[in-house]
mmCIF file of C-alpha atoms (C1' of nucleotides) and ligand atoms in Angstrom:
data_model
loop_
_atom_site.group_PDB
_atom_site.id
_atom_site.type_symbol
_atom_site.label_atom_id
_atom_site.label_comp_id
_atom_site.label_asym_id
_atom_site.label_seq_id
_atom_site.Cartn_x
_atom_site.Cartn_y
_atom_site.Cartn_z
ATOM 1 C CA MET C 1 -28.025 23.363 -6.343
ATOM 2 C CA SER C 2 -30.542 24.189 -3.233
ATOM 3 C CA ASP C 3 -33.067 22.366 -5.516
ATOM 4 C CA LEU C 4 -31.050 19.447 -5.244
ATOM 5 C CA LEU C 5 -31.299 19.327 -1.678
ATOM 6 C CA GLU C 6 -35.082 20.399 -1.745
ATOM 7 C CA ARG C 7 -35.597 17.169 -4.038
ATOM 8 C CA LEU C 8 -33.850 14.730 -1.734
ATOM 9 C CA ARG C 9 -35.635 16.466 0.955
ATOM 10 C CA GLY C 10 -38.833 15.666 -0.905
ATOM 11 C CA ARG C 11 -37.892 11.490 -1.436
ATOM 12 C CA GLY C 12 -37.485 11.017 2.246
ATOM 13 C CA TRP C 13 -33.962 11.844 2.692
ATOM 14 C CA ARG C 14 -32.973 12.924 6.398
ATOM 15 C CA MET C 15 -31.133 15.900 5.991
ATOM 16 C CA THR C 16 -27.217 15.780 7.356
ATOM 17 C CA SER C 17 -24.818 18.666 7.939
ATOM 18 C CA GLN C 18 -22.784 15.493 6.046
ATOM 19 C CA ARG C 19 -24.664 14.996 3.234
ATOM 20 C CA ARG C 20 -25.498 18.834 2.741
ATOM 21 C CA VAL C 21 -21.606 19.473 2.105
ATOM 22 C CA VAL C 22 -21.567 16.662 -0.125
ATOM 23 C CA ALA C 23 -23.856 18.417 -2.364
ATOM 24 C CA GLU C 24 -22.305 21.496 -1.994
ATOM 25 C CA VAL C 25 -19.249 19.791 -3.112
ATOM 26 C CA LEU C 26 -20.796 18.942 -6.069
ATOM 27 C CA ASP C 27 -21.994 21.537 -7.660
ATOM 28 C CA GLY C 28 -21.099 23.308 -11.285
ATOM 29 C CA ASP C 29 -19.882 22.232 -14.423
ATOM 30 C CA HIS C 30 -17.721 20.511 -15.761
ATOM 31 C CA VAL C 31 -17.040 18.764 -12.118
ATOM 32 C CA HIS C 32 -15.246 15.477 -12.214
ATOM 33 C CA LEU C 33 -14.093 14.822 -8.672
ATOM 34 C CA THR C 34 -12.927 11.742 -7.831
ATOM 35 C CA ALA C 35 -14.385 10.404 -4.183
ATOM 36 C CA ASP C 36 -11.080 11.424 -2.351
ATOM 37 C CA GLU C 37 -11.443 15.195 -3.343
ATOM 38 C CA VAL C 38 -15.217 15.264 -2.880
ATOM 39 C CA HIS C 39 -14.005 14.102 0.567
ATOM 40 C CA ALA C 40 -10.866 16.788 1.206
ATOM 41 C CA ARG C 41 -13.247 19.601 -0.426
ATOM 42 C CA ALA C 42 -16.027 18.615 2.067
ATOM 43 C CA ALA C 43 -13.312 17.907 5.089
ATOM 44 C CA ARG C 44 -12.374 22.094 4.430
ATOM 45 C CA ARG C 45 -16.266 23.123 5.486
ATOM 46 C CA LEU C 46 -16.573 19.636 8.151
ATOM 47 C CA PRO C 47 -13.341 18.825 8.726
ATOM 48 C CA GLU C 48 -14.384 15.431 10.742
ATOM 49 C CA ILE C 49 -16.783 14.164 7.458
ATOM 50 C CA SER C 50 -15.397 10.300 7.470
ATOM 51 C CA ARG C 51 -14.569 8.603 4.205
ATOM 52 C CA ALA C 52 -17.111 6.546 4.675
ATOM 53 C CA THR C 53 -19.772 9.052 4.489
ATOM 54 C CA VAL C 54 -18.869 10.405 1.260
ATOM 55 C CA TYR C 55 -18.990 6.814 -0.345
ATOM 56 C CA ASN C 56 -22.390 6.115 1.307
ATOM 57 C CA THR C 57 -23.720 9.884 0.222
ATOM 58 C CA LEU C 58 -21.816 9.351 -3.302
ATOM 59 C CA GLY C 59 -23.563 5.864 -4.134
ATOM 60 C CA GLU C 60 -26.969 7.147 -3.081
ATOM 61 C CA LEU C 61 -27.098 10.372 -5.520
ATOM 62 C CA VAL C 62 -25.855 7.673 -7.861
ATOM 63 C CA ALA C 63 -28.566 5.337 -6.980
ATOM 64 C CA LEU C 64 -31.292 8.601 -7.242
ATOM 65 C CA GLY C 65 -29.946 9.330 -9.984
ATOM 66 C CA GLU C 66 -28.842 12.857 -9.195
ATOM 67 C CA VAL C 67 -25.249 12.323 -9.801
ATOM 68 C CA ALA C 68 -23.325 9.820 -12.676
ATOM 69 C CA GLU C 69 -20.748 8.056 -12.361
ATOM 70 C CA VAL C 70 -17.531 8.417 -14.569
ATOM 71 C CA SER C 71 -14.398 6.079 -15.241
ATOM 72 C CA THR C 72 -12.433 7.371 -17.878
ATOM 73 C CA ASP C 73 -9.565 5.817 -16.766
ATOM 74 C CA GLY C 74 -8.781 2.891 -14.578
ATOM 75 C CA ARG C 75 -8.134 4.425 -11.987
ATOM 76 C CA ALA C 76 -10.929 6.549 -9.571
ATOM 77 C CA LYS C 77 -14.354 6.829 -10.299
ATOM 78 C CA ARG C 78 -15.361 10.284 -10.933
ATOM 79 C CA TYR C 79 -18.616 11.990 -9.743
ATOM 80 C CA ASP C 80 -20.645 14.106 -12.214
ATOM 81 C CA PRO C 81 -23.222 16.536 -11.035
ATOM 82 C CA ASN C 82 -24.377 17.108 -14.890
ATOM 83 C CA ALA C 83 -26.381 13.634 -14.479
ATOM 84 C CA HIS C 84 -30.341 15.238 -16.154
ATOM 85 C CA ARG C 85 -28.623 16.565 -19.408
ATOM 86 C CA PRO C 86 -27.121 13.377 -20.853
ATOM 87 C CA HIS C 87 -23.337 14.435 -22.430
ATOM 88 C CA GLN C 88 -20.281 12.909 -23.130
ATOM 89 C CA HIS C 89 -16.668 13.222 -22.044
ATOM 90 C CA LEU C 90 -13.318 14.981 -23.781
ATOM 91 C CA VAL C 91 -10.402 13.887 -21.704
ATOM 92 C CA CYS C 92 -6.914 15.082 -22.077
ATOM 93 C CA SER C 93 -4.061 12.278 -22.317
ATOM 94 C CA GLY C 94 -1.642 14.341 -20.983
ATOM 95 C CA CYS C 95 -2.833 16.358 -17.749
ATOM 96 C CA GLY C 96 -6.366 14.554 -17.121
ATOM 97 C CA ALA C 97 -8.585 17.150 -17.700
ATOM 98 C CA ILE C 98 -12.105 16.652 -19.024
ATOM 99 C CA ARG C 99 -14.913 18.400 -20.335
ATOM 100 C CA ASP C 100 -18.211 17.647 -20.783
ATOM 101 C CA VAL C 101 -19.499 18.031 -24.600
ATOM 102 C CA ARG C 102 -22.648 17.073 -27.043
ATOM 103 C CA PRO C 103 -21.739 15.147 -29.746
ATOM 104 C CA THR C 104 -24.293 15.461 -32.687
ATOM 105 C CA GLY C 105 -26.603 12.482 -33.515
ATOM 106 C CA ASP C 106 -27.072 9.273 -31.808
ATOM 107 C CA PRO C 107 -24.729 6.745 -31.134
ATOM 108 C CA LEU C 108 -26.911 3.817 -30.993
ATOM 109 C CA ALA C 109 -28.068 5.046 -34.345
ATOM 110 C CA ASP C 110 -24.275 3.781 -35.733
ATOM 111 C CA LEU C 111 -25.015 0.389 -34.361
ATOM 112 C CA PRO C 112 -26.481 -2.282 -36.952
ATOM 113 C CA ALA C 113 -28.868 -4.629 -35.807
ATOM 114 C CA GLN C 114 -26.219 -7.575 -36.677
ATOM 115 C CA GLU C 115 -23.913 -5.708 -34.413
ATOM 116 C CA ARG C 116 -25.816 -6.388 -31.509
ATOM 117 C CA PHE C 117 -26.274 -9.969 -31.129
ATOM 118 C CA GLY C 118 -29.276 -10.075 -29.848
ATOM 119 C CA PHE C 119 -28.569 -7.718 -26.987
ATOM 120 C CA THR C 120 -31.342 -4.964 -25.530
ATOM 121 C CA VAL C 121 -29.070 -2.277 -26.542
ATOM 122 C CA SER C 122 -29.936 0.178 -24.457
ATOM 123 C CA GLY C 123 -26.977 3.219 -24.040
ATOM 124 C CA ALA C 124 -23.784 4.039 -25.505
ATOM 125 C CA GLU C 125 -20.527 6.140 -23.364
ATOM 126 C CA VAL C 126 -18.448 7.678 -25.878
ATOM 127 C CA THR C 127 -15.312 8.903 -24.321
ATOM 128 C CA TYR C 128 -13.118 11.332 -26.743
ATOM 129 C CA ARG C 129 -9.351 10.976 -25.907
ATOM 130 C CA GLY C 130 -7.188 14.114 -27.395
ATOM 131 C CA LEU C 131 -4.871 16.554 -25.987
ATOM 132 C CA CYS C 132 -6.050 19.892 -24.542
ATOM 133 C CA PRO C 133 -4.429 23.189 -25.009
ATOM 134 C CA SER C 134 -1.747 23.738 -22.699
ATOM 135 C CA CYS C 135 -0.725 20.112 -23.395
ATOM 136 C CA ALA C 136 -0.728 20.246 -27.357
ATOM 137 C CA MET G 1 -1.349 -16.858 -32.276
ATOM 138 C CA SER G 2 2.349 -18.260 -32.926
ATOM 139 C CA ASP G 3 2.545 -15.464 -35.675
ATOM 140 C CA LEU G 4 2.398 -12.938 -32.770
ATOM 141 C CA LEU G 5 5.346 -15.017 -30.807
ATOM 142 C CA GLU G 6 7.561 -14.962 -34.205
ATOM 143 C CA ARG G 7 6.817 -11.240 -34.662
ATOM 144 C CA LEU G 8 7.652 -10.614 -30.822
ATOM 145 C CA ARG G 9 10.890 -12.385 -31.384
ATOM 146 C CA GLY G 10 11.934 -10.091 -34.565
ATOM 147 C CA ARG G 11 11.356 -7.290 -32.059
ATOM 148 C CA GLY G 12 14.081 -8.827 -29.439
ATOM 149 C CA TRP G 13 11.460 -10.621 -27.141
ATOM 150 C CA ARG G 14 13.466 -13.248 -24.893
ATOM 151 C CA MET G 15 10.549 -15.621 -25.473
ATOM 152 C CA THR G 16 10.335 -17.411 -22.251
ATOM 153 C CA SER G 17 8.018 -20.434 -21.025
ATOM 154 C CA GLN G 18 6.030 -17.502 -18.863
ATOM 155 C CA ARG G 19 5.382 -15.310 -22.401
ATOM 156 C CA ARG G 20 4.382 -17.861 -24.450
ATOM 157 C CA VAL G 21 2.080 -19.586 -22.322
ATOM 158 C CA VAL G 22 0.014 -15.318 -21.273
ATOM 159 C CA ALA G 23 0.147 -15.132 -25.157
ATOM 160 C CA GLU G 24 -1.422 -18.838 -25.803
ATOM 161 C CA VAL G 25 -4.315 -17.820 -23.169
ATOM 162 C CA LEU G 26 -4.906 -14.257 -24.906
ATOM 163 C CA ASP G 27 -6.118 -15.967 -27.893
ATOM 164 C CA GLY G 28 -9.438 -16.211 -29.355
ATOM 165 C CA ASP G 29 -12.354 -13.664 -30.511
ATOM 166 C CA HIS G 30 -14.550 -12.005 -27.597
ATOM 167 C CA VAL G 31 -11.617 -12.609 -25.475
ATOM 168 C CA HIS G 32 -11.231 -9.358 -22.540
ATOM 169 C CA LEU G 33 -9.616 -11.452 -19.358
ATOM 170 C CA THR G 34 -8.360 -9.750 -16.224
ATOM 171 C CA ALA G 35 -4.842 -10.031 -15.080
ATOM 172 C CA ASP G 36 -6.082 -12.560 -12.407
ATOM 173 C CA GLU G 37 -7.884 -14.270 -14.990
ATOM 174 C CA VAL G 38 -5.157 -14.286 -17.237
ATOM 175 C CA HIS G 39 -3.103 -15.737 -13.827
ATOM 176 C CA ALA G 40 -5.348 -18.489 -13.280
ATOM 177 C CA ARG G 41 -5.432 -19.803 -17.086
ATOM 178 C CA ALA G 42 -1.833 -19.599 -17.192
ATOM 179 C CA ALA G 43 -1.303 -21.491 -14.531
ATOM 180 C CA ARG G 44 -3.216 -24.150 -15.690
ATOM 181 C CA ARG G 45 -0.247 -24.704 -17.880
ATOM 182 C CA LEU G 46 2.646 -23.575 -15.579
ATOM 183 C CA PRO G 47 1.357 -23.611 -12.311
ATOM 184 C CA GLU G 48 4.264 -21.606 -11.113
ATOM 185 C CA ILE G 49 3.889 -18.414 -12.998
ATOM 186 C CA SER G 50 3.400 -15.356 -10.862
ATOM 187 C CA ARG G 51 1.257 -12.462 -10.830
ATOM 188 C CA ALA G 52 4.217 -10.084 -11.002
ATOM 189 C CA THR G 53 4.875 -11.815 -14.458
ATOM 190 C CA VAL G 54 1.298 -11.571 -15.907
ATOM 191 C CA TYR G 55 1.286 -8.006 -15.368
ATOM 192 C CA ASN G 56 4.600 -7.307 -16.528
ATOM 193 C CA THR G 57 3.892 -9.666 -19.840
ATOM 194 C CA LEU G 58 0.297 -7.577 -20.075
ATOM 195 C CA GLY G 59 2.106 -4.449 -19.886
ATOM 196 C CA GLU G 60 4.560 -5.038 -22.382
ATOM 197 C CA LEU G 61 2.323 -6.700 -24.909
ATOM 198 C CA VAL G 62 -0.286 -3.281 -24.361
ATOM 199 C CA ALA G 63 3.218 -1.292 -25.101
ATOM 200 C CA LEU G 64 3.759 -2.932 -28.116
ATOM 201 C CA GLY G 65 0.643 -2.414 -29.568
ATOM 202 C CA GLU G 66 -0.456 -6.353 -29.552
ATOM 203 C CA VAL G 67 -2.960 -6.190 -26.905
ATOM 204 C CA ALA G 68 -5.729 -3.497 -25.895
ATOM 205 C CA GLU G 69 -6.355 -2.419 -22.444
ATOM 206 C CA VAL G 70 -10.321 -2.150 -22.081
ATOM 207 C CA SER G 71 -12.152 -0.650 -18.574
ATOM 208 C CA THR G 72 -16.046 -1.009 -19.304
ATOM 209 C CA ASP G 73 -16.675 -0.919 -15.095
ATOM 210 C CA GLY G 74 -14.525 0.387 -12.650
ATOM 211 C CA ARG G 75 -13.226 -3.218 -11.536
ATOM 212 C CA ALA G 76 -10.335 -4.708 -12.970
ATOM 213 C CA LYS G 77 -8.681 -3.864 -16.333
ATOM 214 C CA ARG G 78 -9.839 -6.255 -19.120
ATOM 215 C CA TYR G 79 -7.357 -7.383 -21.883
ATOM 216 C CA ASP G 80 -7.848 -8.064 -25.624
ATOM 217 C CA PRO G 81 -5.855 -9.541 -28.287
ATOM 218 C CA ASN G 82 -8.043 -8.078 -31.037
ATOM 219 C CA ALA G 83 -6.201 -5.058 -31.385
ATOM 220 C CA HIS G 84 -4.962 -4.587 -34.726
ATOM 221 C CA ARG G 85 -8.916 -3.917 -35.990
ATOM 222 C CA PRO G 86 -9.937 -1.338 -34.014
ATOM 223 C CA HIS G 87 -13.682 -1.905 -32.614
ATOM 224 C CA GLN G 88 -16.128 -1.077 -29.668
ATOM 225 C CA HIS G 89 -17.840 -2.605 -26.714
ATOM 226 C CA LEU G 90 -21.579 -4.278 -26.420
ATOM 227 C CA VAL G 91 -21.215 -4.810 -22.255
ATOM 228 C CA CYS G 92 -24.389 -7.185 -20.363
ATOM 229 C CA SER G 93 -25.499 -4.579 -17.381
ATOM 230 C CA GLY G 94 -26.740 -8.060 -16.267
ATOM 231 C CA CYS G 95 -24.204 -10.435 -16.193
ATOM 232 C CA GLY G 96 -20.865 -8.191 -17.552
ATOM 233 C CA ALA G 97 -20.443 -10.173 -20.662
ATOM 234 C CA ILE G 98 -18.581 -8.363 -23.356
ATOM 235 C CA ARG G 99 -18.756 -8.560 -27.728
ATOM 236 C CA ASP G 100 -16.608 -7.094 -29.995
ATOM 237 C CA VAL G 101 -18.644 -4.988 -32.384
ATOM 238 C CA ARG G 102 -17.811 -2.633 -35.198
ATOM 239 C CA PRO G 103 -20.614 0.563 -34.769
ATOM 240 C CA THR G 104 -20.984 2.290 -38.620
ATOM 241 C CA GLY G 105 -19.906 5.669 -39.169
ATOM 242 C CA ASP G 106 -16.927 7.687 -37.747
ATOM 243 C CA PRO G 107 -17.864 9.206 -33.475
ATOM 244 C CA LEU G 108 -15.151 11.558 -34.476
ATOM 245 C CA ALA G 109 -17.374 13.170 -37.399
ATOM 246 C CA ASP G 110 -20.169 13.819 -34.276
ATOM 247 C CA LEU G 111 -18.193 15.764 -32.530
ATOM 248 C CA PRO G 112 -18.450 19.678 -33.761
ATOM 249 C CA ALA G 113 -15.408 21.669 -33.683
ATOM 250 C CA GLN G 114 -17.075 24.492 -31.124
ATOM 251 C CA GLU G 115 -17.564 21.020 -28.807
ATOM 252 C CA ARG G 116 -13.667 20.467 -29.092
ATOM 253 C CA PHE G 117 -12.704 23.283 -26.573
ATOM 254 C CA GLY G 118 -9.098 23.772 -28.506
ATOM 255 C CA PHE G 119 -8.437 19.991 -27.634
ATOM 256 C CA THR G 120 -6.439 18.296 -30.173
ATOM 257 C CA VAL G 121 -8.992 15.333 -30.584
ATOM 258 C CA SER G 122 -7.344 12.024 -31.747
ATOM 259 C CA GLY G 123 -9.817 8.836 -31.062
ATOM 260 C CA ALA G 124 -13.094 7.678 -29.629
ATOM 261 C CA GLU G 125 -13.864 4.980 -27.033
ATOM 262 C CA VAL G 126 -17.910 3.906 -27.173
ATOM 263 C CA THR G 127 -19.167 1.212 -24.705
ATOM 264 C CA TYR G 128 -22.912 0.191 -25.631
ATOM 265 C CA ARG G 129 -24.379 -0.958 -22.738
ATOM 266 C CA GLY G 130 -27.548 -3.329 -22.502
ATOM 267 C CA LEU G 131 -28.946 -6.852 -21.721
ATOM 268 C CA CYS G 132 -27.423 -9.916 -23.317
ATOM 269 C CA PRO G 133 -30.279 -12.507 -24.385
ATOM 270 C CA SER G 134 -29.745 -14.424 -21.387
ATOM 271 C CA CYS G 135 -30.376 -12.187 -18.486
ATOM 272 C CA ALA G 136 -33.342 -10.371 -20.971
ATOM 273 C "C1'" DA M 1 28.944 -28.329 -25.414
ATOM 274 C "C1'" DT M 2 29.868 -24.491 -21.873
ATOM 275 C "C1'" DC M 3 30.137 -20.647 -20.064
ATOM 276 C "C1'" DC M 4 28.324 -15.539 -19.248
ATOM 277 C "C1'" DT M 5 25.496 -12.120 -18.607
ATOM 278 C "C1'" DA M 6 21.867 -8.967 -19.520
ATOM 279 C "C1'" DC M 7 17.218 -10.017 -19.130
ATOM 280 C "C1'" DA M 8 12.690 -11.823 -17.031
ATOM 281 C "C1'" DA M 9 11.063 -14.167 -13.285
ATOM 282 C "C1'" DT M 10 9.744 -14.564 -8.502
ATOM 283 C "C1'" DG M 11 7.372 -13.439 -3.879
ATOM 284 C "C1'" DG M 12 6.556 -10.409 -0.691
ATOM 285 C "C1'" DA M 13 5.583 -5.712 0.882
ATOM 286 C "C1'" DC M 14 3.500 -1.972 -0.206
ATOM 287 C "C1'" DA M 15 -0.229 1.152 -2.085
ATOM 288 C "C1'" DG M 16 -4.741 3.628 -4.099
ATOM 289 C "C1'" DA M 17 -9.464 3.016 -4.601
ATOM 290 C "C1'" DG M 18 -13.574 0.809 -2.739
ATOM 291 C "C1'" DT M 19 -16.438 -2.148 0.745
ATOM 292 C "C1'" DC M 20 -18.427 -3.600 5.375
ATOM 293 C "C1'" DC M 21 -19.309 -3.407 10.372
ATOM 294 C "C1'" DA M 22 -20.011 -2.741 15.487
ATOM 295 C "C1'" DA M 23 -20.908 1.412 18.067
ATOM 296 C "C1'" DG M 24 -21.829 5.733 18.629
ATOM 297 C "C1'" DT M 25 -24.717 9.854 17.184
ATOM 298 C "C1'" DC M 26 -28.487 12.285 16.065
ATOM 299 C "C1'" DA M 27 -32.771 14.139 12.544
ATOM 300 C "C1'" DA M 28 -37.410 14.543 13.010
ATOM 301 C "C1'" DG M 29 -41.439 12.983 14.420
ATOM 302 C "C1'" DA M 30 -44.924 11.973 18.158
ATOM 303 C "C1'" DT D 1 -39.163 16.527 25.386
ATOM 304 C "C1'" DC D 2 -38.377 11.723 24.361
ATOM 305 C "C1'" DT D 3 -37.870 8.085 21.227
ATOM 306 C "C1'" DT D 4 -35.913 5.384 17.588
ATOM 307 C "C1'" DG D 5 -34.487 3.792 13.337
ATOM 308 C "C1'" DA D 6 -31.532 6.196 10.114
ATOM 309 C "C1'" DC D 7 -26.742 8.178 9.650
ATOM 310 C "C1'" DT D 8 -22.403 8.894 10.642
ATOM 311 C "C1'" DT D 9 -17.625 6.965 12.324
ATOM 312 C "C1'" DG D 10 -12.984 4.632 12.152
ATOM 313 C "C1'" DG D 11 -10.916 0.752 11.415
ATOM 314 C "C1'" DA D 12 -10.912 -3.536 9.587
ATOM 315 C "C1'" DC D 13 -10.290 -5.756 5.114
ATOM 316 C "C1'" DT D 14 -10.869 -6.692 -0.246
ATOM 317 C "C1'" DC D 15 -9.268 -6.022 -4.396
ATOM 318 C "C1'" DT D 16 -6.094 -4.137 -7.848
ATOM 319 C "C1'" DG D 17 -2.381 -3.481 -9.342
ATOM 320 C "C1'" DT D 18 3.250 -1.201 -8.623
ATOM 321 C "C1'" DC D 19 7.653 -2.187 -6.743
ATOM 322 C "C1'" DC D 20 12.032 -4.143 -5.788
ATOM 323 C "C1'" DA D 21 15.575 -7.241 -4.033
ATOM 324 C "C1'" DT D 22 17.041 -11.867 -5.383
ATOM 325 C "C1'" DT D 23 17.218 -15.853 -8.260
ATOM 326 C "C1'" DG D 24 17.478 -17.893 -12.836
ATOM 327 C "C1'" DT D 25 17.642 -18.598 -17.790
ATOM 328 C "C1'" DA D 26 17.909 -17.576 -23.008
ATOM 329 C "C1'" DG D 27 20.683 -17.265 -26.369
ATOM 330 C "C1'" DG D 28 24.946 -14.854 -27.967
ATOM 331 C "C1'" DA D 29 29.859 -15.764 -27.635
ATOM 332 C "C1'" DT D 30 33.638 -19.232 -27.214
HETATM 333 MN MN1 MN E 201 -19.670 15.261 -17.077
HETATM 334 MN MN1 MN E 202 -12.723 -6.065 -27.818
HETATM 335 ZN ZN1 ZN E 203 -4.166 18.558 -20.705
HETATM 336 ZN ZN1 ZN E 204 -26.187 -11.149 -19.898
#
DNA sequence: ATCCTACAATGGACAGAGTCCAAGTCAAGA
DNA sequence: TCTTGACTTGGACTCTGTCCATTGTAGGAT
């Protein structure tokens, strides 16, 4: 993820230890942490980091398109570092586990013009629901 | 919507003025009100109705399958009386307007087995994003 | 028509998620 | 090294939703 840090520096980001640990925490596949989970993990490396800074940094990463916001339930938003390859989510109704999935085909193709009500439709998010192997 | 009230009475629901106005407020097509919007409209007819009762009643209607919960943003949940005919949602990124849409095809068909990670997949919610005619 | 009581409504305290702000700190260019 | 505007901080605040002890009432029983 140091390529991410490089890109951000290039965009004029002032590099701070707080931003570094937040970016480090948000690394890996199938990572979908809440802001408070990010804060807890960041605080293991940098105990005095504040909640406000985590929220600020996540918001900036989202605005820059480096991280995607995901809300699969009515609870806290989750932050997804896998923002460059578009994908959808498969959520376990039992335990809440989230996997990245790549459906075939384009969901937009399934929305005919007369179902668009004059909207300019630009994207679609799909949440698949089911039970994971442990919960089934 | 008096058919709804009939159905509920048949299920042993005790009929109160509060439940009646909540059910009345939740009538129509493309209706996706937040709990507080439901409360505000219900209070126009029954000024002393409490927020807690609105939340209780909405929760019961959802449990009975008469109303669907929809969360299209990270904000308040919305309550959708159109729960009997399955449908998806088209949301304006500008003003938040929500329309019911019926895409062709089954989204589940687009999720191949090797993308299911052993989950038992039972459903899919699709949120289409775009700009409505006024916002475009 | 009245009584009874289990179920429902109420309002206020509480909790979770997120935003805002004034004051203090510091990264990095001069 | 100095300077300064960007960044961080903690706490207050908002919004959404839940919980609970108390009070009220729908509807069956008499
Ligand atoms: Mn993801
Ligand atoms: Mn709907
Ligand atoms: Zn599970
Ligand atoms: Zn609009």
